[in-house]
Amino acid sequence: MLFESPSVDRLVEAFRRLPGVGKRTAERYALHVLSAPAEEARLISDAVRNARECITTCSQCCTLTETNPCGVCANPARDHSIICVVERPSGMMAIERGGAYRGLYHVLNGALNPLEGIGPDELTVERLVRRIEAGDVNEIIVATNATAEGEATALYLSKRLAPLGVSVSRIAHGVPMGGGLELADGLTLSHALQGRTRLG
Amino acid sequence: MRLLELTCDHFRCLNNLRFEPGPGLNVIRGDNAQGKTSILEAVLYAATSKSHRTSTESDLVQRGESIFRVSARVQRDAREVQTEIAWSHGAKRIKVNGVNQTRVSDLLGKINVVIFSPEDADLVRGSASNRRTFLDMELSQLHAHYLHALQRYRHAMRQRNEVLRLPNPDGALLDPWDAQLAEHGTMLMRERRRFVDQLAPLANAAYKAIADNEEMSVVYRSDTKEDVPLIEALAAARSSDIRQRMTTHGPHRDDLEIVVDDKAARQFASQGQQKTAGLAIKLAELELMRERTGEYPILLLDDVFAELDTSRSREVLTTIPPEVQCLITTTDFALTEELVARKPRVVEVTKGELTVS
C-alpha cells in the first residue's frame, strides 16, 4: 500500500466491494478522491448516501425505485396483464431502453445458484406467485439471463407457475440485430437455429 | 505432415538444439536420462503448448534458467508452417509463422502430432477417468462445441450435486439442472459413441497386425442405455441419487471397454497386450486424423519397444504406414537390426546434445 494509513486502506477496501473493481482501480479511485478538492469527495459521498436513503424496493415488482409503487407499476397506461421476469433491475432497464415492451416487470433479485446458496427463498418468487394470484395477470415472460443459472431459474419458474393458469414463455435467444453471423458464437447460433421462426 | 526442423533453448536439458529429422522413420538413440524423451516432448509442446509429462510449465525450463523457447517448422501439403513458444518467468508467448497468437486454440491444428509414451499405459490399465479424459481431449480437438457442452455439463453437475447435499433436496430444484445435464450430456454421449464407432475397427486392424491376429475391441460403456433418453435415466435414478448425494448417471460415469483376446484388457491382459492395445488406439487415431485433415500427423513413439517381444516390435514397425514421419526413442541397441531394414535416420543423444550417426 502507498501510505501507512488505516483510513486509506479502508477506502481502498470500500471501493473494491464494487463490481468489476480490482486492487489497482480501487487505489486509483482512492487517490483521486483524496487528491481532488474536498468538494468532489463530498459530492460523491452525498450522492451515495442520498440515493441510498431515497431508493427503496417497489412493493409490487421489487425493482429499485424512489416512489412506491414504482413508475412502471403505477402507470395505468401500461398493460397490467403481462409481467416480464428479470434477474436484476439492470435487466428491466435494458428492456425499458428498448422501448417496445408495454407490460409490467418482476425483479427476482438473482437466479437459482445452489453453489452460492441461492434457492427460491432468496429470490422473490413467492411475491411473484402472490401477484399472479391476486390480480388479472394472464401472461408471464421469463427474461432471465442466458446462463446456466438463468436457464435453470426459467425452468423452475415454468413449473412453479404452471398451476396458476397463466401462459409462461421464455424470451428467444439469437443473433444480435445488425450483426453478421460470423460474429456469433457457436452456441448462440445453435440456439438461434433451434428457435427459428417460419417466414411468411 | 513432416517436421523439418526443431529448435530448443533451455527446454529441459536441451539447449541450443537443432534437429532436422528425415521423412519416414527417425530413431533417437541414447542411454537413460540423456534427453531422448525431451525431444519428443518438445515436438508435442511446439504443436500443442502442452507436455504429456507435466502440467507445470516451470518443470520444463532447464535448471538454473528462467526462459525456454521451442520452435518447430513443418511441411504440410505444399505449405510450411512454423510455430514458436517462448516461456519466460511464468508467461507464455505463442507465435505462428512469426505472428503473435493470443489463444492456445489458434495454435491447435497447425501441427498435428500423435504421441504414444509409457504414460499412455494408463489408457488401458488405469481407471475409467483416464479413458474419459482421452475421449474428451480427442473430441474437444475435433469440435469446439464438444468442449462447450463439456464445460456446461460439468457446471450443471456441480449445481445439481450442491442441491443433492441440501438436508431435504426438493425435486423442483433438481429438475432445472436435470434438464441441462440431459441436454449437454446427450450430446457428449452421442459424440463419444460416434467417435468410438469410428475408432474401434481401425484399432482392431492395427492390433491384429501387431499381435499376430489376436482380436481387440473397443466399446463405449454406459449405465444409460442408448435408447433411454438421459433425462429419463436421471429421473429414474433420482431417489438413489438423493440417498447417495451424487449424480450416478451420465457421461461422467461412462467408460471405454477394451477387450483383447476375449479378455477385459484392464484386468486380465498381459503388460505386452495392454501396451499393444494402447498403441493400437493411437495408430487408429493416426488414421482418423488423416481422414479428417487429408494428411498423416507426425507420430511420436517414446520407448515403444519396452515390454514388447521381438515379433511385436517388428510388427509395430511394419504397421506404421511408410508415408508417416515417425520419431522413435530407444535404448535398445539389439533392435537396430529390425530398424535398419527400414533405413531410418539415426541420431544419438548424449547429455542433451545430438550427434548424427
XYZ file of C-alpha atoms in Angstrom:
557
model
C 0.000 0.000 0.000
C 1.104 3.544 -0.702
C 0.619 5.027 2.728
C 0.713 3.609 6.182
C -2.804 4.798 6.838
C -5.680 2.675 8.067
C -8.258 5.147 6.732
C -6.812 4.996 3.208
C -6.748 1.214 3.455
C -10.400 1.265 4.447
C -11.278 3.495 1.492
C -9.491 1.195 -0.949
C -11.254 -1.800 0.560
C -14.577 0.031 0.229
C -14.063 0.662 -3.492
C -13.042 -2.941 -4.002
C -16.510 -4.029 -2.921
C -17.888 -2.547 -6.131
C -18.390 -4.989 -9.009
C -15.607 -5.001 -11.568
C -13.169 -3.043 -9.367
C -9.854 -4.669 -8.580
C -6.978 -3.569 -6.366
C -5.369 -1.234 -8.905
C -8.609 0.523 -9.821
C -9.609 0.841 -6.174
C -6.274 2.521 -5.433
C -6.791 4.900 -8.353
C -10.256 5.831 -7.090
C -8.960 6.345 -3.570
C -6.101 8.547 -4.769
C -8.498 10.565 -6.891
C -10.906 11.143 -4.017
C -8.048 12.194 -1.741
C -6.186 14.457 -4.128
C -9.238 16.166 -5.731
C -10.820 19.170 -3.935
C -12.709 18.247 -0.777
C -15.899 19.318 -2.546
C -15.525 16.447 -5.008
C -15.295 13.844 -2.248
C -18.334 15.336 -0.509
C -20.283 15.263 -3.799
C -19.615 11.543 -4.188
C -20.357 10.584 -0.595
C -23.533 12.731 -0.526
C -24.718 11.185 -3.781
C -24.207 7.688 -2.394
C -25.928 8.453 0.906
C -28.836 10.333 -0.716
C -29.537 7.715 -3.310
C -29.347 5.023 -0.695
C -31.841 6.836 1.544
C -34.325 7.733 -1.211
C -34.330 4.476 -3.088
C -36.326 1.515 -1.831
C -37.650 -1.580 -3.479
C -41.040 -1.433 -5.162
C -43.613 -3.306 -3.074
C -45.032 -4.829 -6.242
C -42.271 -5.617 -8.741
C -39.286 -5.443 -6.319
C -37.277 -3.121 -8.556
C -35.288 -0.200 -7.142
C -37.461 2.918 -7.017
C -37.814 6.327 -5.430
C -41.608 6.146 -5.346
C -43.627 3.200 -4.153
C -45.079 1.642 -6.225
C -42.537 2.380 -8.956
C -43.277 4.469 -12.029
C -43.932 1.425 -14.170
C -46.261 -0.329 -11.713
C -48.140 2.949 -11.068
C -48.603 3.769 -14.751
C -52.216 2.998 -15.802
C -51.213 3.145 -19.459
C -49.054 0.013 -19.084
C -50.552 -3.401 -19.751
C -51.118 -4.868 -16.276
C -51.920 -8.338 -17.609
C -48.322 -9.119 -18.660
C -45.299 -9.486 -16.363
C -41.759 -9.763 -17.619
C -39.499 -11.535 -15.081
C -35.877 -10.365 -14.899
C -32.987 -11.218 -12.583
C -31.990 -7.671 -11.663
C -33.120 -4.065 -12.130
C -30.433 -3.743 -14.832
C -32.391 -6.252 -16.949
C -35.515 -4.159 -16.543
C -33.593 -1.013 -17.515
C -32.259 -2.742 -20.641
C -35.749 -3.732 -21.775
C -37.117 -0.268 -20.974
C -34.367 1.262 -23.136
C -35.647 -0.913 -25.992
C -38.974 0.879 -25.574
C -41.076 -1.820 -27.206
C -42.419 -3.523 -24.097
C -45.579 -2.067 -22.519
C -46.265 -4.562 -19.706
C -45.043 -4.787 -16.096
C -41.932 -6.322 -14.568
C -40.883 -8.538 -11.726
C -37.314 -8.448 -10.384
C -36.175 -11.761 -8.878
C -33.024 -10.403 -7.235
C -30.830 -13.033 -8.821
C -31.085 -16.553 -10.166
C -31.062 -20.034 -8.662
C -27.474 -20.867 -7.795
C -27.037 -23.763 -5.357
C -23.251 -23.321 -5.262
C -23.751 -19.799 -3.939
C -26.529 -20.917 -1.611
C -29.250 -19.131 -3.580
C -32.545 -21.017 -3.672
C -36.134 -19.869 -4.337
C -36.405 -18.397 -0.816
C -33.559 -15.995 -1.549
C -35.419 -14.798 -4.647
C -38.762 -13.000 -4.893
C -40.538 -15.992 -6.411
C -43.329 -16.204 -3.833
C -44.082 -12.484 -4.233
C -44.473 -13.130 -7.955
C -46.845 -16.007 -7.188
C -48.923 -13.744 -4.922
C -49.052 -11.051 -7.622
C -50.400 -13.564 -10.100
C -52.916 -14.980 -7.612
C -54.100 -11.516 -6.615
C -54.517 -9.783 -9.942
C -55.598 -10.176 -13.508
C -52.213 -11.256 -14.868
C -52.531 -13.721 -17.730
C -49.059 -13.823 -19.257
C -45.520 -14.216 -17.870
C -42.420 -13.659 -19.997
C -39.263 -15.083 -18.410
C -36.301 -12.883 -19.340
C -33.630 -14.305 -17.023
C -30.082 -14.320 -18.397
C -28.959 -16.926 -20.922
C -26.585 -18.501 -18.374
C -26.852 -21.945 -16.769
C -28.377 -20.289 -13.680
C -30.756 -18.112 -15.712
C -31.971 -21.116 -17.707
C -32.412 -23.184 -14.546
C -34.442 -20.371 -13.000
C -36.601 -20.124 -16.128
C -37.372 -23.841 -15.994
C -38.082 -23.703 -12.274
C -40.495 -20.796 -12.780
C -42.309 -22.506 -15.637
C -43.095 -25.443 -13.354
C -43.840 -23.327 -10.287
C -46.238 -21.067 -12.210
C -47.887 -23.788 -14.306
C -50.731 -24.494 -11.779
C -51.676 -20.795 -11.686
C -53.270 -20.832 -15.126
C -51.075 -18.174 -16.739
C -49.234 -18.550 -20.011
C -45.460 -18.679 -19.407
C -42.971 -18.019 -22.212
C -39.187 -17.602 -22.474
C -37.555 -14.821 -24.472
C -35.796 -16.024 -27.619
C -32.019 -16.345 -27.920
C -30.430 -15.497 -31.186
C -28.061 -13.472 -33.297
C -27.812 -9.752 -32.496
C -29.557 -7.327 -34.849
C -27.189 -5.781 -37.353
C -24.614 -8.426 -36.514
C -23.008 -10.745 -39.031
C -23.402 -14.447 -38.408
C -19.643 -14.838 -38.292
C -19.556 -12.776 -35.088
C -21.987 -15.030 -33.191
C -20.549 -17.898 -31.187
C -21.480 -21.493 -31.962
C -23.821 -21.941 -29.023
C -25.788 -18.776 -29.799
C -26.108 -19.919 -33.391
C -27.309 -23.396 -32.437
C -29.925 -21.842 -30.130
C -30.905 -19.433 -32.892
C -31.332 -22.377 -35.283
C -33.429 -24.306 -32.768
C -35.613 -21.266 -32.118
C -36.087 -20.455 -35.819
C -39.388 -18.950 -36.941
C -41.357 -19.560 -40.132
C -41.186 -16.866 -42.794
C -44.458 -15.697 -44.304
C 2.840 -33.696 -42.381
C 6.545 -33.585 -41.847
C 8.708 -31.975 -39.211
C 11.548 -30.197 -40.988
C 13.274 -28.617 -38.044
C 13.009 -28.463 -34.272
C 14.961 -25.975 -32.210
C 15.074 -25.762 -28.411
C 16.702 -23.428 -25.938
C 16.755 -24.218 -22.226
C 13.952 -26.751 -22.673
C 14.635 -29.423 -20.033
C 18.236 -30.473 -20.719
C 18.097 -29.366 -24.344
C 19.881 -26.129 -25.179
C 20.956 -24.750 -28.500
C 19.480 -27.867 -30.050
C 18.703 -28.062 -33.714
C 17.177 -31.282 -35.015
C 16.307 -31.921 -38.649
C 14.571 -35.291 -38.896
C 14.258 -37.105 -42.179
C 10.995 -38.194 -43.796
C 9.797 -41.608 -42.640
C 11.467 -43.280 -39.719
C 13.800 -41.471 -37.306
C 15.478 -43.204 -34.410
C 16.604 -41.179 -31.412
C 19.075 -43.336 -29.550
C 20.775 -42.869 -26.238
C 21.179 -44.038 -22.665
C 18.684 -43.202 -19.961
C 18.261 -39.576 -18.895
C 20.105 -38.103 -21.881
C 17.143 -36.165 -23.304
C 15.513 -38.558 -25.817
C 12.031 -38.150 -24.405
C 12.558 -34.397 -24.046
C 12.964 -34.159 -27.824
C 9.575 -35.794 -28.378
C 8.125 -33.671 -25.603
C 9.463 -30.554 -27.340
C 7.752 -31.531 -30.619
C 4.470 -32.102 -28.761
C 4.910 -28.803 -26.940
C 5.555 -26.877 -30.147
C 2.348 -28.383 -31.590
C 0.028 -28.035 -28.588
C 1.800 -25.915 -25.921
C 1.202 -28.881 -23.621
C 3.505 -31.565 -22.277
C 2.478 -35.177 -21.796
C 4.683 -35.467 -18.727
C 3.762 -32.411 -16.696
C 1.131 -29.727 -16.463
C 3.550 -27.399 -14.662
C 5.490 -25.368 -17.181
C 8.212 -24.442 -14.711
C 9.188 -28.149 -14.823
C 10.143 -27.671 -18.471
C 12.733 -24.976 -18.046
C 16.349 -26.016 -17.697
C 17.599 -25.932 -14.127
C 19.001 -22.505 -13.253
C 17.292 -20.772 -16.212
C 14.124 -18.683 -16.315
C 13.325 -18.732 -20.023
C 12.824 -21.510 -22.556
C 11.950 -21.475 -26.214
C 10.772 -24.232 -28.557
C 10.188 -23.846 -32.244
C 9.077 -26.280 -34.935
C 8.928 -25.883 -38.676
C 6.738 -28.351 -40.557
C 5.783 -29.057 -44.115
C 2.048 -29.576 -44.627
C 0.738 -30.111 -48.126
C 2.761 -27.628 -50.104
C 2.997 -25.077 -47.280
C 5.447 -24.578 -44.483
C 4.190 -23.675 -41.011
C 6.348 -22.540 -38.151
C 5.308 -22.355 -34.513
C 7.310 -20.921 -31.675
C 6.542 -20.960 -27.975
C 8.603 -18.900 -25.601
C 8.126 -19.148 -21.858
C 9.577 -16.572 -19.601
C 9.006 -16.161 -15.857
C 5.649 -17.884 -15.978
C 4.277 -16.131 -19.083
C 3.902 -17.906 -22.414
C 4.104 -16.307 -25.845
C 2.890 -18.256 -28.868
C 3.783 -17.378 -32.439
C 2.532 -18.984 -35.624
C 4.510 -18.040 -38.722
C 6.058 -15.198 -36.751
C 2.704 -13.702 -35.677
C 1.763 -13.500 -32.005
C -1.301 -15.528 -31.027
C -3.421 -14.697 -28.018
C -5.189 -18.024 -27.634
C -3.931 -21.583 -27.445
C -6.822 -22.561 -29.727
C -5.155 -20.534 -32.502
C -2.133 -22.834 -32.229
C -4.000 -26.142 -32.169
C -4.370 -27.852 -35.513
C -1.381 -26.063 -37.085
C 0.871 -29.043 -36.363
C -0.818 -32.381 -35.750
C 1.007 -34.972 -33.706
C 0.066 -38.272 -32.123
C 2.215 -39.395 -29.220
C 2.473 -42.813 -27.611
C 4.508 -42.876 -24.434
C 4.776 -45.024 -21.298
C 2.254 -42.637 -19.669
C -0.354 -43.886 -22.158
C -0.372 -47.283 -20.458
C -2.950 -45.748 -18.113
C -5.310 -45.540 -21.054
C -5.690 -49.319 -20.864
C -4.672 -50.290 -17.350
C -5.695 -47.138 -15.468
C -9.084 -46.097 -14.145
C -12.098 -45.138 -16.255
C -11.347 -41.456 -15.764
C -8.184 -41.865 -17.888
C -10.284 -43.165 -20.763
C -12.906 -40.441 -20.371
C -10.115 -37.848 -20.419
C -8.790 -39.422 -23.620
C -12.225 -39.203 -25.268
C -12.792 -35.647 -24.050
C -9.410 -34.446 -25.278
C -9.777 -36.047 -28.701
C -13.313 -34.773 -29.200
C -12.543 -31.279 -27.888
C -9.873 -31.020 -30.568
C -12.305 -32.238 -33.198
C -15.184 -29.874 -32.408
C -15.257 -26.696 -30.353
C -18.918 -27.338 -29.490
C -17.942 -30.542 -27.710
C -15.720 -28.586 -25.340
C -18.514 -26.065 -24.699
C -21.001 -28.826 -23.923
C -18.453 -30.481 -21.629
C -17.876 -27.294 -19.654
C -21.624 -26.640 -19.325
C -22.276 -30.239 -18.367
C -19.713 -30.081 -15.565
C -21.092 -26.781 -14.324
C -24.675 -28.069 -14.246
C -23.474 -31.151 -12.372
C -21.737 -29.114 -9.696
C -25.001 -27.202 -9.209
C -27.082 -30.382 -9.103
C -24.736 -32.065 -6.627
C -24.981 -28.987 -4.422
C -28.787 -29.369 -4.371
C -28.323 -33.066 -3.517
C -26.268 -32.039 -0.479
C -29.155 -29.989 0.980
C -30.836 -31.592 4.023
C -34.035 -32.328 2.074
C -33.408 -31.965 -1.653
C -36.509 -30.638 -3.373
C -37.363 -32.282 -6.701
C -38.436 -28.922 -8.116
C -34.877 -27.665 -7.549
C -33.324 -30.702 -9.232
C -35.497 -30.541 -12.375
C -33.799 -27.487 -13.914
C -30.325 -28.988 -13.547
C -31.503 -32.388 -14.793
C -32.699 -30.634 -17.937
C -29.303 -29.057 -18.537
C -27.402 -32.250 -17.734
C -29.618 -34.103 -20.175
C -29.221 -31.517 -22.940
C -25.404 -31.366 -22.789
C -24.848 -34.948 -21.613
C -26.848 -36.391 -24.514
C -24.646 -34.525 -26.939
C -21.450 -35.684 -25.197
C -22.568 -39.319 -25.250
C -23.661 -39.153 -28.875
C -20.316 -37.683 -29.995
C -18.336 -40.166 -27.898
C -20.260 -43.123 -29.301
C -19.760 -41.881 -32.849
C -16.031 -41.413 -32.246
C -15.622 -44.866 -30.686
C -17.533 -46.450 -33.576
C -15.020 -44.936 -35.995
C -12.023 -45.743 -33.822
C -12.836 -49.373 -32.984
C -12.353 -51.044 -36.401
C -9.140 -49.093 -37.032
C -7.776 -50.031 -33.608
C -8.675 -53.666 -34.192
C -6.894 -53.685 -37.542
C -3.735 -52.211 -36.002
C -3.891 -54.588 -33.044
C -4.324 -57.660 -35.255
C -1.373 -56.666 -37.383
C 0.938 -56.234 -34.404
C -0.339 -59.120 -32.257
C -0.366 -61.951 -34.754
C -4.115 -61.896 -35.470
C -5.309 -61.577 -31.891
C -8.524 -59.541 -31.817
C -9.204 -56.335 -29.966
C -12.468 -54.487 -29.464
C -13.282 -51.067 -28.089
C -16.834 -50.370 -26.944
C -18.387 -47.347 -25.287
C -19.920 -48.497 -21.999
C -22.626 -46.573 -20.223
C -25.111 -47.349 -17.455
C -27.531 -45.308 -19.519
C -28.841 -47.461 -22.362
C -28.549 -45.900 -25.786
C -32.326 -45.934 -26.368
C -33.171 -44.398 -22.976
C -33.150 -40.587 -23.005
C -30.743 -39.284 -20.361
C -33.491 -37.160 -18.814
C -35.440 -40.346 -18.057
C -32.368 -42.101 -16.665
C -31.794 -39.141 -14.341
C -35.436 -39.202 -13.250
C -35.311 -42.955 -12.599
C -32.122 -42.614 -10.544
C -33.302 -39.599 -8.572
C -34.183 -41.252 -5.274
C -30.935 -43.202 -5.230
C -29.018 -40.034 -6.214
C -30.615 -38.269 -3.243
C -29.617 -41.137 -0.945
C -26.044 -41.165 -2.249
C -25.917 -37.355 -2.605
C -24.315 -37.600 -6.042
C -25.223 -37.857 -9.705
C -24.932 -41.530 -10.624
C -25.877 -41.466 -14.317
C -24.441 -39.667 -17.282
C -21.301 -39.422 -19.405
C -19.150 -38.597 -16.348
C -19.671 -42.213 -15.199
C -19.122 -43.906 -18.552
C -16.131 -45.921 -19.684
C -14.414 -47.308 -22.703
C -14.311 -51.080 -22.563
C -11.196 -52.501 -24.162
C -11.178 -56.248 -24.799
C -8.193 -58.172 -26.146
C -8.132 -61.861 -26.892
C -11.674 -62.102 -25.371
C -10.472 -60.732 -22.016
C -11.089 -57.369 -20.379
C -7.747 -55.689 -21.086
C -7.682 -53.683 -17.885
C -7.668 -56.640 -15.502
C -6.680 -59.685 -17.497
C -4.343 -58.736 -20.314
C -0.575 -59.040 -20.025
C 1.566 -55.909 -19.925
C 2.577 -56.528 -23.524
C -1.062 -56.859 -24.583
C -2.006 -53.710 -22.697
C 0.789 -51.804 -24.328
C -0.149 -53.118 -27.765
C -3.788 -52.141 -27.183
C -2.786 -48.600 -26.184
C -0.583 -48.346 -29.244
C -3.365 -49.693 -31.499
C -5.692 -46.950 -30.248
C -3.059 -44.339 -31.045
C -2.493 -45.792 -34.517
C -6.262 -45.696 -35.062
C -6.197 -42.045 -34.056
C -3.485 -41.510 -36.659
C -5.831 -42.867 -39.353
C -8.784 -40.827 -38.090
C -6.706 -37.666 -38.237
C -5.672 -38.435 -41.761
C -9.326 -38.893 -42.745
C -10.100 -35.551 -41.190
C -7.152 -33.469 -42.385
C -6.101 -35.370 -45.512
C -2.609 -35.838 -44.111
C -0.988 -38.129 -41.565
C 0.093 -36.386 -38.358
C 3.643 -36.759 -37.048
C 3.933 -39.900 -34.928
C 6.000 -39.774 -31.740
C 6.800 -43.136 -30.127
C 8.511 -42.920 -26.770
C 10.189 -46.115 -25.642
C 7.610 -48.167 -27.520
C 9.624 -51.397 -27.617
C 9.974 -51.861 -23.861
C 7.651 -54.695 -22.728
C 7.128 -55.884 -26.335
C 8.703 -59.056 -27.676
C 10.789 -59.038 -30.847
C 7.952 -60.184 -33.083
C 5.573 -57.470 -31.862
C 8.302 -54.845 -32.075
C 8.923 -55.808 -35.704
C 5.222 -55.694 -36.470
C 4.906 -52.238 -34.899
C 7.390 -51.024 -37.478
C 5.607 -52.675 -40.386
C 2.185 -51.462 -39.233
C 3.180 -47.808 -39.410
C 2.376 -46.622 -42.931
C 5.642 -45.736 -44.737
C 4.462 -42.196 -45.529
C 4.138 -41.376 -41.817
C 7.007 -39.407 -40.352
C 7.821 -41.150 -37.119
C 10.228 -40.295 -34.315
C 11.137 -43.262 -32.117
C 13.224 -43.187 -28.964
C 15.039 -46.325 -27.861
C 17.845 -47.533 -25.622
C 17.658 -50.994 -27.080
C 20.593 -51.496 -29.394
C 19.625 -55.057 -30.243
C 16.612 -53.696 -32.094
C 18.602 -51.665 -34.523
C 18.677 -54.698 -36.859
C 14.924 -54.525 -37.262
C 15.091 -50.780 -37.552
C 17.949 -50.700 -40.002
C 15.908 -52.622 -42.544
C 13.648 -49.551 -42.718
C 16.609 -47.250 -43.422
C 15.908 -44.787 -40.633
C 17.769 -41.614 -39.897
C 19.539 -42.276 -36.589
C 20.672 -39.652 -34.110
C 22.429 -40.153 -30.785
C 21.573 -38.061 -27.757
C 24.175 -37.591 -25.044
C 23.575 -35.089 -22.227
C 21.151 -33.113 -24.365
C 23.484 -32.936 -27.386
C 22.719 -34.520 -30.752
C 25.100 -36.351 -32.994
C 24.004 -37.759 -36.320
C 25.160 -41.353 -36.781
